[in-house]
PDB file of N, CA and C in Angstrom:
ATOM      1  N   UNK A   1     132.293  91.311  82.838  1.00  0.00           N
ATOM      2  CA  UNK A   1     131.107  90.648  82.333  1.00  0.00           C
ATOM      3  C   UNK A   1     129.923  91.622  82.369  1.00  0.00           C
ATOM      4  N   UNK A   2     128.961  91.559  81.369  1.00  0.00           N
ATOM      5  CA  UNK A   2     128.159  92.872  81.108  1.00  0.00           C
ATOM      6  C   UNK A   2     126.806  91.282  80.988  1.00  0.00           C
ATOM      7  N   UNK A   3     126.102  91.547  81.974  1.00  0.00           N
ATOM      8  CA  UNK A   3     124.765  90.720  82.412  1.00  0.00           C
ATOM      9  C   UNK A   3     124.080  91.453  81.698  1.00  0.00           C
ATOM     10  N   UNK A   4     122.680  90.867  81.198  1.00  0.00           N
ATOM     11  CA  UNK A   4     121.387  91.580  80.503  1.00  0.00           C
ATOM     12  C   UNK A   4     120.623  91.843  81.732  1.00  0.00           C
ATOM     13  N   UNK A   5     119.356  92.667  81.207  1.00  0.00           N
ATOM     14  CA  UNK A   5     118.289  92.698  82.338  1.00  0.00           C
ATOM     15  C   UNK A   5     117.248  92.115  81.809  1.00  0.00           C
ATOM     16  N   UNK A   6     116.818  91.860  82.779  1.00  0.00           N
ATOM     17  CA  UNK A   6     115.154  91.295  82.185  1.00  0.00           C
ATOM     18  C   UNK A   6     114.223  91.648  83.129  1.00  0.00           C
ATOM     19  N   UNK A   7     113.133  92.280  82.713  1.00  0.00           N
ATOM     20  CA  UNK A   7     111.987  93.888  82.977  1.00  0.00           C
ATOM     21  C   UNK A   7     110.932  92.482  83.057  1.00  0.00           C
ATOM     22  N   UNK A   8     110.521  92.311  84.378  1.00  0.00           N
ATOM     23  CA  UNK A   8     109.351  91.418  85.063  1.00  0.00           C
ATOM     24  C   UNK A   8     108.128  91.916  84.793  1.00  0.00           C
ATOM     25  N   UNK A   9     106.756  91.479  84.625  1.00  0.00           N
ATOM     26  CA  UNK A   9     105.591  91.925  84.729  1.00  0.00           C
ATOM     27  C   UNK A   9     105.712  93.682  83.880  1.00  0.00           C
ATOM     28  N   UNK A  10     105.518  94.477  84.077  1.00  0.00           N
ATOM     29  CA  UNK A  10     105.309  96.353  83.917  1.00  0.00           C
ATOM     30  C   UNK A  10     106.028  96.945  84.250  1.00  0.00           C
ATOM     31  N   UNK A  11     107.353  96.365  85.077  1.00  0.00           N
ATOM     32  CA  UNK A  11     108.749  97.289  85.364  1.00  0.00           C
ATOM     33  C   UNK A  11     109.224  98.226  84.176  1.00  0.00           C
ATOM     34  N   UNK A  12     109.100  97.794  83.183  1.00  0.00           N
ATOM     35  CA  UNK A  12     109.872  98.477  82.035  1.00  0.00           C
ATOM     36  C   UNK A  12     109.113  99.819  81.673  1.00  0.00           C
ATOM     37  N   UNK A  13     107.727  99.403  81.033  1.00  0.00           N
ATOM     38  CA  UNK A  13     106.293 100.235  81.249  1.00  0.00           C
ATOM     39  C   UNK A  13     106.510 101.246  82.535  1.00  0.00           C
ATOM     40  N   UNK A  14     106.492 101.022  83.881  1.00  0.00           N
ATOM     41  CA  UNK A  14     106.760 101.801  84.697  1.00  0.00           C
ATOM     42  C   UNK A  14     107.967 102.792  84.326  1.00  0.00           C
ATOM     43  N   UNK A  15     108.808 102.509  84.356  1.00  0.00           N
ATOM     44  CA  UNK A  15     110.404 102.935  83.929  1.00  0.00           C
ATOM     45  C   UNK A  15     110.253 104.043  83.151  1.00  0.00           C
ATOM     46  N   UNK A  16     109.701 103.720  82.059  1.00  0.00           N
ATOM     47  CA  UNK A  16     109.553 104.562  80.792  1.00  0.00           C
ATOM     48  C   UNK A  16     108.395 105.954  81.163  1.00  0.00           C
ATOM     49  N   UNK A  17     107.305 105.377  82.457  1.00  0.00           N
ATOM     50  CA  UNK A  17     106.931 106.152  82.668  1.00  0.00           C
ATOM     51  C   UNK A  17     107.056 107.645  83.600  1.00  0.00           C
ATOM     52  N   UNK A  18     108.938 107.278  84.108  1.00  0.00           N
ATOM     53  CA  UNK A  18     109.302 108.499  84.764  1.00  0.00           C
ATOM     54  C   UNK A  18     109.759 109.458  84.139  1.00  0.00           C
ATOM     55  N   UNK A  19     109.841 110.539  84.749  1.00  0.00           N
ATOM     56  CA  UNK A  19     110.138 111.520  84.119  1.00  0.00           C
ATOM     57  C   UNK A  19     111.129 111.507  83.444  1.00  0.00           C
ATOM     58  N   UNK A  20     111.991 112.480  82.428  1.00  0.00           N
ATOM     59  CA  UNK A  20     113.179 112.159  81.747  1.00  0.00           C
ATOM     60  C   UNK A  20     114.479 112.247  82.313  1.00  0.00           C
ATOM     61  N   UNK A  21     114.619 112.978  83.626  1.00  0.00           N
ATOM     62  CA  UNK A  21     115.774 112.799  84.396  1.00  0.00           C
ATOM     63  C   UNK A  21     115.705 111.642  85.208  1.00  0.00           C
ATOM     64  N   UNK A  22     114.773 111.362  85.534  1.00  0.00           N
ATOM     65  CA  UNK A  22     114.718 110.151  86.628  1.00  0.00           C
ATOM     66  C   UNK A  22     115.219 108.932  85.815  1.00  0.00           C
ATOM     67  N   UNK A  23     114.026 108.925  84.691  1.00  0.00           N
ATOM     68  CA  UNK A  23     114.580 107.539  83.902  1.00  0.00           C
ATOM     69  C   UNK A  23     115.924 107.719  83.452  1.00  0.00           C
ATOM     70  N   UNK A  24     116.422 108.701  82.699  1.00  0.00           N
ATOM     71  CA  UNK A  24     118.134 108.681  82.725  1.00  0.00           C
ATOM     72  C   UNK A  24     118.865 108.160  83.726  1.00  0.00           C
ATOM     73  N   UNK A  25     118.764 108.502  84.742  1.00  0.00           N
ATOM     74  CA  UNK A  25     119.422 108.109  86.086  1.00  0.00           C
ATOM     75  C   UNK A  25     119.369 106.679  85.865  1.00  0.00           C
ATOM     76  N   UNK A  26     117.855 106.119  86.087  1.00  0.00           N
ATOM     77  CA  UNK A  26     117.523 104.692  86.082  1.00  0.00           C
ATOM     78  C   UNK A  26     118.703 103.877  85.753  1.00  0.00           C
ATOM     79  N   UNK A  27     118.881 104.777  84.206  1.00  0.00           N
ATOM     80  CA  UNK A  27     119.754 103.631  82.833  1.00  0.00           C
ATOM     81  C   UNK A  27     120.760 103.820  83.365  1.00  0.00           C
ATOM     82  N   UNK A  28     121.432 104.705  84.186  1.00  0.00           N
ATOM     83  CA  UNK A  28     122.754 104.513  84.407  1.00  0.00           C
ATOM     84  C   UNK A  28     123.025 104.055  85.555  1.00  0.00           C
ATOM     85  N   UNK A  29     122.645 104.067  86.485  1.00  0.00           N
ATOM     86  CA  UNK A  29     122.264 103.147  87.597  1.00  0.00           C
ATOM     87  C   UNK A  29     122.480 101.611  87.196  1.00  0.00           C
ATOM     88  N   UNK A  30     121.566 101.365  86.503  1.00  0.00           N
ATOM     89  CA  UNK A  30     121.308  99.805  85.919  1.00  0.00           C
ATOM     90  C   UNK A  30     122.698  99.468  85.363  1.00  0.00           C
ATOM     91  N   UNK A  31     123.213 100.955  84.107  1.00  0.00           N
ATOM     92  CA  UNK A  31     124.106 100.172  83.475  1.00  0.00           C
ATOM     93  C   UNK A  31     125.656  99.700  85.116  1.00  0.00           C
ATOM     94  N   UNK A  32     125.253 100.457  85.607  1.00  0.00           N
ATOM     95  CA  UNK A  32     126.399 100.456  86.920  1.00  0.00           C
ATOM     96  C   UNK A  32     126.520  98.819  87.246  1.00  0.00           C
ATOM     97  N   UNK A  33     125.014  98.463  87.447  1.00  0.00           N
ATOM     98  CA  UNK A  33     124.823  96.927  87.931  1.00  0.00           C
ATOM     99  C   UNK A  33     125.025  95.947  86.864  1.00  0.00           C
ATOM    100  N   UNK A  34     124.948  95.785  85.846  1.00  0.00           N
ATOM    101  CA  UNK A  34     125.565  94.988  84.503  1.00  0.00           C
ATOM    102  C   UNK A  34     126.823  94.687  84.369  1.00  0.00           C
ATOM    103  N   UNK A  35     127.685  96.124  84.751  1.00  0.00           N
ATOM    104  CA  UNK A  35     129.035  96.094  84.550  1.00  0.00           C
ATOM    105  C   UNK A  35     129.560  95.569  86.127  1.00  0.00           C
ATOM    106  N   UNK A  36     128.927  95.276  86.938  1.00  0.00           N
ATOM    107  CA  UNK A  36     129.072  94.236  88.522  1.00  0.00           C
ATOM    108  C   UNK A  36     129.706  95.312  89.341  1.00  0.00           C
ATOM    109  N   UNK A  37     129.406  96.886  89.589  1.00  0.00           N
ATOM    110  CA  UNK A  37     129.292  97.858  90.220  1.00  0.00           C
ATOM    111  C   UNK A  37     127.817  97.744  91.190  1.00  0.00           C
ATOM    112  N   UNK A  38     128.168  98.704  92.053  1.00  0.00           N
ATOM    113  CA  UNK A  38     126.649  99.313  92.931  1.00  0.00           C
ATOM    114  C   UNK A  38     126.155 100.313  91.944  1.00  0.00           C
ATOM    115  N   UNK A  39     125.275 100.377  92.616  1.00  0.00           N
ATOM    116  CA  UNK A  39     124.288 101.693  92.212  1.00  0.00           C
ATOM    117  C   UNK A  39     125.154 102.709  93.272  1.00  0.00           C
ATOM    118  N   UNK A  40     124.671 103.503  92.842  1.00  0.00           N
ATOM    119  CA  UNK A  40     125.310 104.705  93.692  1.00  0.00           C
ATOM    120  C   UNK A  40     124.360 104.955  94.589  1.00  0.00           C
ATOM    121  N   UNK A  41     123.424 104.557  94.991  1.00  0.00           N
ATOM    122  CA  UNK A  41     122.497 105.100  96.043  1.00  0.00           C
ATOM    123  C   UNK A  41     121.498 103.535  96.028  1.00  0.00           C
ATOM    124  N   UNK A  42     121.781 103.004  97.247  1.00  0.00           N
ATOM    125  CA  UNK A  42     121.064 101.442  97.340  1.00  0.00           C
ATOM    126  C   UNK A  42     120.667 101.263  98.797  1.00  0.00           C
ATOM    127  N   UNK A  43     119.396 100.429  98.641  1.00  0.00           N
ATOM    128  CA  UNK A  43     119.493  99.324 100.328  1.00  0.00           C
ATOM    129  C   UNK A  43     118.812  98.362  99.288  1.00  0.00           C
ATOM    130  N   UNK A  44     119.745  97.191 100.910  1.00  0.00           N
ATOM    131  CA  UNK A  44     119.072  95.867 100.400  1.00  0.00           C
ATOM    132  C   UNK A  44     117.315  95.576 100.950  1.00  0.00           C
ATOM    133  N   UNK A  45     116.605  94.929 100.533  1.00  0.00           N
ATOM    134  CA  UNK A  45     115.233  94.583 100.149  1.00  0.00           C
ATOM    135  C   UNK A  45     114.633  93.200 101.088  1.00  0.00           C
ATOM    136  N   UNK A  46     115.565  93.366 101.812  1.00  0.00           N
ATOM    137  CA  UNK A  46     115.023  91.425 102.141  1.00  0.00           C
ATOM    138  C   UNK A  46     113.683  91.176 102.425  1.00  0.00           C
ATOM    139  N   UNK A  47     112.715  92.070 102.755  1.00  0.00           N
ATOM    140  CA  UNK A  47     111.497  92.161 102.621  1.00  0.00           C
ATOM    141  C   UNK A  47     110.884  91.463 101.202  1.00  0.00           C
ATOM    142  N   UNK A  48     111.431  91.541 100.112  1.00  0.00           N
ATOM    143  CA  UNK A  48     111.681  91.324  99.201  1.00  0.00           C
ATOM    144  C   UNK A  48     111.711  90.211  98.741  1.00  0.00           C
ATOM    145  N   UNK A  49     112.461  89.746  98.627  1.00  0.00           N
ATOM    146  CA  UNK A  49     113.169  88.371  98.641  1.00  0.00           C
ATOM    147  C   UNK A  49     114.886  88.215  99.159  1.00  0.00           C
ATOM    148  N   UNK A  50     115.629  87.138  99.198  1.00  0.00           N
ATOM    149  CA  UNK A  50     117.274  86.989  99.137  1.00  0.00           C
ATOM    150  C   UNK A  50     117.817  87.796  98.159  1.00  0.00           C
ATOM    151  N   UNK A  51     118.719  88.611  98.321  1.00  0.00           N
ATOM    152  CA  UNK A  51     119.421  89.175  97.324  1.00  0.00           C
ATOM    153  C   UNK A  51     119.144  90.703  96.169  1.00  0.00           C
ATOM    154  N   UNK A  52     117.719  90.780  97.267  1.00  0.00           N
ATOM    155  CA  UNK A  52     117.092  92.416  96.288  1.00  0.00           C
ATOM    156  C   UNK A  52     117.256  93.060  96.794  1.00  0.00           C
ATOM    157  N   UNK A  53     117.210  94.098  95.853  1.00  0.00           N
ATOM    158  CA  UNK A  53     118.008  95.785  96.410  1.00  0.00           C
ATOM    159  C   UNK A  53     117.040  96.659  95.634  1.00  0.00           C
ATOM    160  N   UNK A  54     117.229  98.016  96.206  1.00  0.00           N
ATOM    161  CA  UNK A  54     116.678  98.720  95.758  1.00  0.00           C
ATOM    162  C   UNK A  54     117.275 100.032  95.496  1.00  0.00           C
ATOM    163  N   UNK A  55     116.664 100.693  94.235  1.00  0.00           N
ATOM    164  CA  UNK A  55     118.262 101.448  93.601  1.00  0.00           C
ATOM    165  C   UNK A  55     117.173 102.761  93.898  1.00  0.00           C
ATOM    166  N   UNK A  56     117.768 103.680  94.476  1.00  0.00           N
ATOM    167  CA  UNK A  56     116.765 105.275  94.987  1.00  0.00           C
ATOM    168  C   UNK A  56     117.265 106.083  94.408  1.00  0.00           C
ATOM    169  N   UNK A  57     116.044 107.177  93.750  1.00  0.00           N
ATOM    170  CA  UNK A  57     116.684 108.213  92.477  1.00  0.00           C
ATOM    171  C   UNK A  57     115.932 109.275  93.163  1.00  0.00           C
ATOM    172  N   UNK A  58     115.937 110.212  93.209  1.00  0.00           N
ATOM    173  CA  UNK A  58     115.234 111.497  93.382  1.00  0.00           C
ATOM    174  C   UNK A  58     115.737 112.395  92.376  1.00  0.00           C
ATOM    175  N   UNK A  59     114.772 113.648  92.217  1.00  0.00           N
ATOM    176  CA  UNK A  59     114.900 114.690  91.530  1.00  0.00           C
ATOM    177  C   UNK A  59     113.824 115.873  91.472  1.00  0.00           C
ATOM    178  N   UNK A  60     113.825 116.648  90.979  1.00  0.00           N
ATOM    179  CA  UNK A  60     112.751 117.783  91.038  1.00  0.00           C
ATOM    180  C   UNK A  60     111.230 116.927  91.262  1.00  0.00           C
ATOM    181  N   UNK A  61     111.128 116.083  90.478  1.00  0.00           N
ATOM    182  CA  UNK A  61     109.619 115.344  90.166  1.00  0.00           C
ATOM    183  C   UNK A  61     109.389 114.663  91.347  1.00  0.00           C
ATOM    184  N   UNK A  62     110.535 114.382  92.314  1.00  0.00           N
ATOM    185  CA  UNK A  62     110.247 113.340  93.104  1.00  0.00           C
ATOM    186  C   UNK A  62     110.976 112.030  93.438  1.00  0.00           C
ATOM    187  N   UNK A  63     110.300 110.882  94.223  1.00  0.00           N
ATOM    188  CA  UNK A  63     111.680 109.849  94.543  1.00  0.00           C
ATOM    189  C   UNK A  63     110.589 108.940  93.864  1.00  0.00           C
ATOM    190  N   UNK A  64     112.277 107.975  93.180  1.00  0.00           N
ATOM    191  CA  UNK A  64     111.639 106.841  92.168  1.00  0.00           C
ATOM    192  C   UNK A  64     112.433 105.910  93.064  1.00  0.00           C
ATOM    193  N   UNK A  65     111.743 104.356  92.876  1.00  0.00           N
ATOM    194  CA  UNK A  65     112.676 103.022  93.203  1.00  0.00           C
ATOM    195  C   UNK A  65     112.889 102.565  91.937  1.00  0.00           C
ATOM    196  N   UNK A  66     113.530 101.424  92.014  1.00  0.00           N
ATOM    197  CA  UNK A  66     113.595 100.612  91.170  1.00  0.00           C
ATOM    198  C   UNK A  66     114.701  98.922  91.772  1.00  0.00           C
ATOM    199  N   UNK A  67     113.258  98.098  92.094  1.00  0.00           N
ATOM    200  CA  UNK A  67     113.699  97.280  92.925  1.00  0.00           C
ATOM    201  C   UNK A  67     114.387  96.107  91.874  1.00  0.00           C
ATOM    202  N   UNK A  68     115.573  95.242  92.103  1.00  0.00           N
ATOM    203  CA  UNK A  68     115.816  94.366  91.176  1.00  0.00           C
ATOM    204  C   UNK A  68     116.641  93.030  92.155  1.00  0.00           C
ATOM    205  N   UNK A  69     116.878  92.464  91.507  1.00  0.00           N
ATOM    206  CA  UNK A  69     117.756  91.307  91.937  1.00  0.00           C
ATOM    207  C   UNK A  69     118.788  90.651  90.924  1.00  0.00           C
ATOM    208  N   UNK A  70     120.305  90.545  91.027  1.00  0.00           N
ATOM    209  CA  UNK A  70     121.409  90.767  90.739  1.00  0.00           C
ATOM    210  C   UNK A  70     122.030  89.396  90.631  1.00  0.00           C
ATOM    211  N   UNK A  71     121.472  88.726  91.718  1.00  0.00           N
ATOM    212  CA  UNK A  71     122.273  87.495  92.238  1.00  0.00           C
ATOM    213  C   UNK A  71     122.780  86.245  91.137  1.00  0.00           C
ATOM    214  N   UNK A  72     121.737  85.529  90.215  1.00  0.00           N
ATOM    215  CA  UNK A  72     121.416  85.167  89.191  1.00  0.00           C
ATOM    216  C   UNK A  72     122.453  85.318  88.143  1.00  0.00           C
ATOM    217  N   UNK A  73     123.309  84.471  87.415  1.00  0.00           N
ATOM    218  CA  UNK A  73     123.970  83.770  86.542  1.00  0.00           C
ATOM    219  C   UNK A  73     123.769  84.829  85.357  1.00  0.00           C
ATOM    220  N   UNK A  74     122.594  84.544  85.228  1.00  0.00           N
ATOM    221  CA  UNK A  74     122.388  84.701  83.265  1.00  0.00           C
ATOM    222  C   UNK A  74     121.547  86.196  83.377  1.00  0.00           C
ATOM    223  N   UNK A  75     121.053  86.676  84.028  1.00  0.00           N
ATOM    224  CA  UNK A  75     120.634  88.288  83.691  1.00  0.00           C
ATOM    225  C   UNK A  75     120.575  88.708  85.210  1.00  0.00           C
ATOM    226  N   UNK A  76     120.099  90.052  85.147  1.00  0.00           N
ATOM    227  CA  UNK A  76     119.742  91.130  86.547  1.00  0.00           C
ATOM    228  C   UNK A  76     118.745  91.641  86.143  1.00  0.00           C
ATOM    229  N   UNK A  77     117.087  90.958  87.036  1.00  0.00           N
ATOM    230  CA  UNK A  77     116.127  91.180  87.438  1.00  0.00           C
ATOM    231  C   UNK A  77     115.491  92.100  87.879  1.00  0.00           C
ATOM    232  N   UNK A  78     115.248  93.231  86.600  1.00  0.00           N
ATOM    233  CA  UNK A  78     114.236  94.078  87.375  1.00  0.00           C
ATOM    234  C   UNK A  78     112.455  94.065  88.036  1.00  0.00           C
ATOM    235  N   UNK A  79     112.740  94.044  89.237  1.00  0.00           N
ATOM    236  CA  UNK A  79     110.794  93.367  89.462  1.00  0.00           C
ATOM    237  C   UNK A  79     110.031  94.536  89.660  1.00  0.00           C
ATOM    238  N   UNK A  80     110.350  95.506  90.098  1.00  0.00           N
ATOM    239  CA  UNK A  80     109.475  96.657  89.960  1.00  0.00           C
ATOM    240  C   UNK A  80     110.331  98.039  89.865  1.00  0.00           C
ATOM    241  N   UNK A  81     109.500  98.932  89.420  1.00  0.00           N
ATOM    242  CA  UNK A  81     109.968 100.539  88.724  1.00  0.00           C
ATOM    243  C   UNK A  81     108.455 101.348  89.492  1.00  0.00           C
ATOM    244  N   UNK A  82     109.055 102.333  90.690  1.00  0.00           N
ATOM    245  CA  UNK A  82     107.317 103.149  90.610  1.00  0.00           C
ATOM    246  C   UNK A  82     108.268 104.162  91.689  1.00  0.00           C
ATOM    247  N   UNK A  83     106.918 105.328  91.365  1.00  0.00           N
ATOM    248  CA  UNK A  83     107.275 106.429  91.998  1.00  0.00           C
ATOM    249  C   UNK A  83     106.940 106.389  93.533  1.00  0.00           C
ATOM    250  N   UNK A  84     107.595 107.115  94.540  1.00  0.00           N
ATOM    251  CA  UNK A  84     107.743 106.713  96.174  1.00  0.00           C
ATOM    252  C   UNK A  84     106.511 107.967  96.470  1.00  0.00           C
ATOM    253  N   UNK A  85     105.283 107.494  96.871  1.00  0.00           N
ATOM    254  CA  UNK A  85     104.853 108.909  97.405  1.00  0.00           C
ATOM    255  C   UNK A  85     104.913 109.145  98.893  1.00  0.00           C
ATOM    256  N   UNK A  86     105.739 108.046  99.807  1.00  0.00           N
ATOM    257  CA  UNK A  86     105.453 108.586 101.704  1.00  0.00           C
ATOM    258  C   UNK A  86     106.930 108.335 101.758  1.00  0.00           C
ATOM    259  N   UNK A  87     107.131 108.487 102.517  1.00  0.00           N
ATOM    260  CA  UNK A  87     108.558 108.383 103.249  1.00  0.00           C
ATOM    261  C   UNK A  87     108.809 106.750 103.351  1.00  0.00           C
ATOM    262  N   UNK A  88     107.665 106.079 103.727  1.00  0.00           N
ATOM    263  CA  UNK A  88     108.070 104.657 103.855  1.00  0.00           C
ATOM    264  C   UNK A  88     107.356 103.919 102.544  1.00  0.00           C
ATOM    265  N   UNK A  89     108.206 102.677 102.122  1.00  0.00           N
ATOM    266  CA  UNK A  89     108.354 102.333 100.668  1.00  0.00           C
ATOM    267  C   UNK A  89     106.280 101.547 100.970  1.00  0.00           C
ATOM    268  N   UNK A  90     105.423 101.827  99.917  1.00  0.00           N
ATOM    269  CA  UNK A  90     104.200 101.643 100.292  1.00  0.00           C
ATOM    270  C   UNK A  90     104.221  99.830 100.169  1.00  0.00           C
ATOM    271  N   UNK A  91     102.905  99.063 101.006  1.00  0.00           N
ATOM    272  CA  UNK A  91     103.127  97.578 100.874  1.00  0.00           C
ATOM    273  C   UNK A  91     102.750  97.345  99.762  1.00  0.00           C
ATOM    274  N   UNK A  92     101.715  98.036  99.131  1.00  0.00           N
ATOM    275  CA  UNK A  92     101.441  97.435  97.775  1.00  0.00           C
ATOM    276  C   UNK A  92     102.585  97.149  96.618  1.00  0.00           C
ATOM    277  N   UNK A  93     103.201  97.880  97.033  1.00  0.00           N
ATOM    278  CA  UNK A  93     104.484  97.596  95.939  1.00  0.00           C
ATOM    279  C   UNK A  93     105.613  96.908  96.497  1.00  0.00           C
ATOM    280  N   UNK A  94     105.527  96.763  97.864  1.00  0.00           N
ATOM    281  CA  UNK A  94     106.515  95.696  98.493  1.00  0.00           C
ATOM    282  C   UNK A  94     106.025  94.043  97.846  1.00  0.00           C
ATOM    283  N   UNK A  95     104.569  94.210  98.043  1.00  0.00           N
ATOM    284  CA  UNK A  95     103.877  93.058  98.017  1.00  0.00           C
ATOM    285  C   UNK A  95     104.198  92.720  96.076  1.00  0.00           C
ATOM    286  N   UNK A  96     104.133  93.663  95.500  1.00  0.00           N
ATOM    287  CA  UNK A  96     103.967  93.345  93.930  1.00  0.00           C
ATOM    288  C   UNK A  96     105.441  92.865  93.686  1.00  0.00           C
ATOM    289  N   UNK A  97     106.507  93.226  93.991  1.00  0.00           N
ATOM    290  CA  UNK A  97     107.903  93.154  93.912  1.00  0.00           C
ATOM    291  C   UNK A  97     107.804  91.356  94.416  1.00  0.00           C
ATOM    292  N   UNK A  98     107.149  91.395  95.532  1.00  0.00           N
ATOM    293  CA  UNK A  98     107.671  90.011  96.302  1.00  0.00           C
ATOM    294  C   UNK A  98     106.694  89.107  95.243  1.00  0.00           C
ATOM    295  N   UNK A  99     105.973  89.225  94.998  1.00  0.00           N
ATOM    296  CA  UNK A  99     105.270  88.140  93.870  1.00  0.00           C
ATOM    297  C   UNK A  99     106.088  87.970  92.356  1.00  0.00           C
ATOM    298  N   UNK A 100     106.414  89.408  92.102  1.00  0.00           N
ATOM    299  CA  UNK A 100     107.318  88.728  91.046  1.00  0.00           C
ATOM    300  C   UNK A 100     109.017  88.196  91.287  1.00  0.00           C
ATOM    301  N   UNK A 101     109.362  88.063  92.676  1.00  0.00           N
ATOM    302  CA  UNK A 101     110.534  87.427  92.583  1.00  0.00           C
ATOM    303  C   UNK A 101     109.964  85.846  92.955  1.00  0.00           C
ATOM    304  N   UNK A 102     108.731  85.440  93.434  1.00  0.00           N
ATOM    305  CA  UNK A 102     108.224  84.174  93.796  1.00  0.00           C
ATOM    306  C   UNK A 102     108.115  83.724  92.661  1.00  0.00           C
ATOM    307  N   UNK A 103     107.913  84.796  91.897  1.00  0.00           N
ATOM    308  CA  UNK A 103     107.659  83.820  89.906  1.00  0.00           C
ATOM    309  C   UNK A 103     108.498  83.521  89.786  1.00  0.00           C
ATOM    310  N   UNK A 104     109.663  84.794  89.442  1.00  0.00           N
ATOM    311  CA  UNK A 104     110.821  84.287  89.210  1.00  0.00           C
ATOM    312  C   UNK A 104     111.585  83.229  89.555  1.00  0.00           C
ATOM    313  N   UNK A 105     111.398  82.711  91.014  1.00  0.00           N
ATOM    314  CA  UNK A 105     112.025  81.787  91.464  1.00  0.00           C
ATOM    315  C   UNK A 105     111.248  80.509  91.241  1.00  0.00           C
ATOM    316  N   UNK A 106     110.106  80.442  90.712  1.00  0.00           N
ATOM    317  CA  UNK A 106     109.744  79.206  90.543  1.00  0.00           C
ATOM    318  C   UNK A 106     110.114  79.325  88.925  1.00  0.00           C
ATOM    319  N   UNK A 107     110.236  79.866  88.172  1.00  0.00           N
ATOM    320  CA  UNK A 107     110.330  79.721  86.884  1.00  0.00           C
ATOM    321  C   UNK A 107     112.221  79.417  86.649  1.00  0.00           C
ATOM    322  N   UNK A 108     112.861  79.601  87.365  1.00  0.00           N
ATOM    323  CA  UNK A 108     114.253  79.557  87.636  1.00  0.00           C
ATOM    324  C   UNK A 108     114.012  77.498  87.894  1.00  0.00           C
ATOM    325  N   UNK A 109     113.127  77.065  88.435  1.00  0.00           N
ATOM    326  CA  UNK A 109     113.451  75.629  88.762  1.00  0.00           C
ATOM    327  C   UNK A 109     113.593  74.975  88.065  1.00  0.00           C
TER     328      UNK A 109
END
C-alpha cells in the first residue's frame, strides 16, 4: 500500500527550501514511509504527539528534520521540515510541530 502525504501549515515550503542533497534525501526517506518501510535514520517524537517521528538527514550544508506522523489510515503527515542549528532539536519547532498535530487531530474528528 503506497499512502499519500499531506505537507501541514509550510512543511512543504520548508522542504523545498533545503538544499538539493538534503531535499533529495527528504523524498526518499518519505518515499521509504509510503511504501510502510522506516526511514533509515529515525527517533520517535512523543514530545510531539502519539505516533511522531522524526526522519534526520545531514550533509555538507548541515542537519535537516523532518517531523511527520504515519499512524493514520488515509495519508502520512508531514508537520514540520527545518534546518537543526544546536545539537538539541530547538522548542520553537518542537512547539510548531505539536500545534500542527493538535490541528490535525481535531480536524481528524
Amino acid at each position: 500500500m503506497y499512502k499519500p502525504i499531506e505537507f501541514r501549515g509550510s512543511s512543504l515550503a520548508d522542504l523545498r527550501n533545503f538544499p538539493q542533497d538534503a531535499r533529495r534525501e527528504a523524498g526518499l526517506q518519505l518515499d521509504r514511509v509510503q511504501r510502510g518501510l522506516e526511514p533509515d535514520d529515525w527517533k520517535s517524537m512523543k514530545t510531539v504527539g502519539a505516533g511522531t517521528r522524526e526522519i534526520r538527514l545531514s550533509d555538507t550544508d548541515g542537519t535537516f528534520r523532518v517531523i511527520y506522523v504515519a499512524k493514520f489510515e488515509d495519508a502520512i503527515f508531514v508537520l514540520h521540515s527545518f534546518q537543526k542549528k544546536t545539537q538539541k532539536t530547538a522548542q520553537p519547532d518542537i512547539d510548531l510541530a505539536k500545534e500542527r498535530y493538535k490541528e490535525l487531530l481535531r480536524r481528524k474528528k
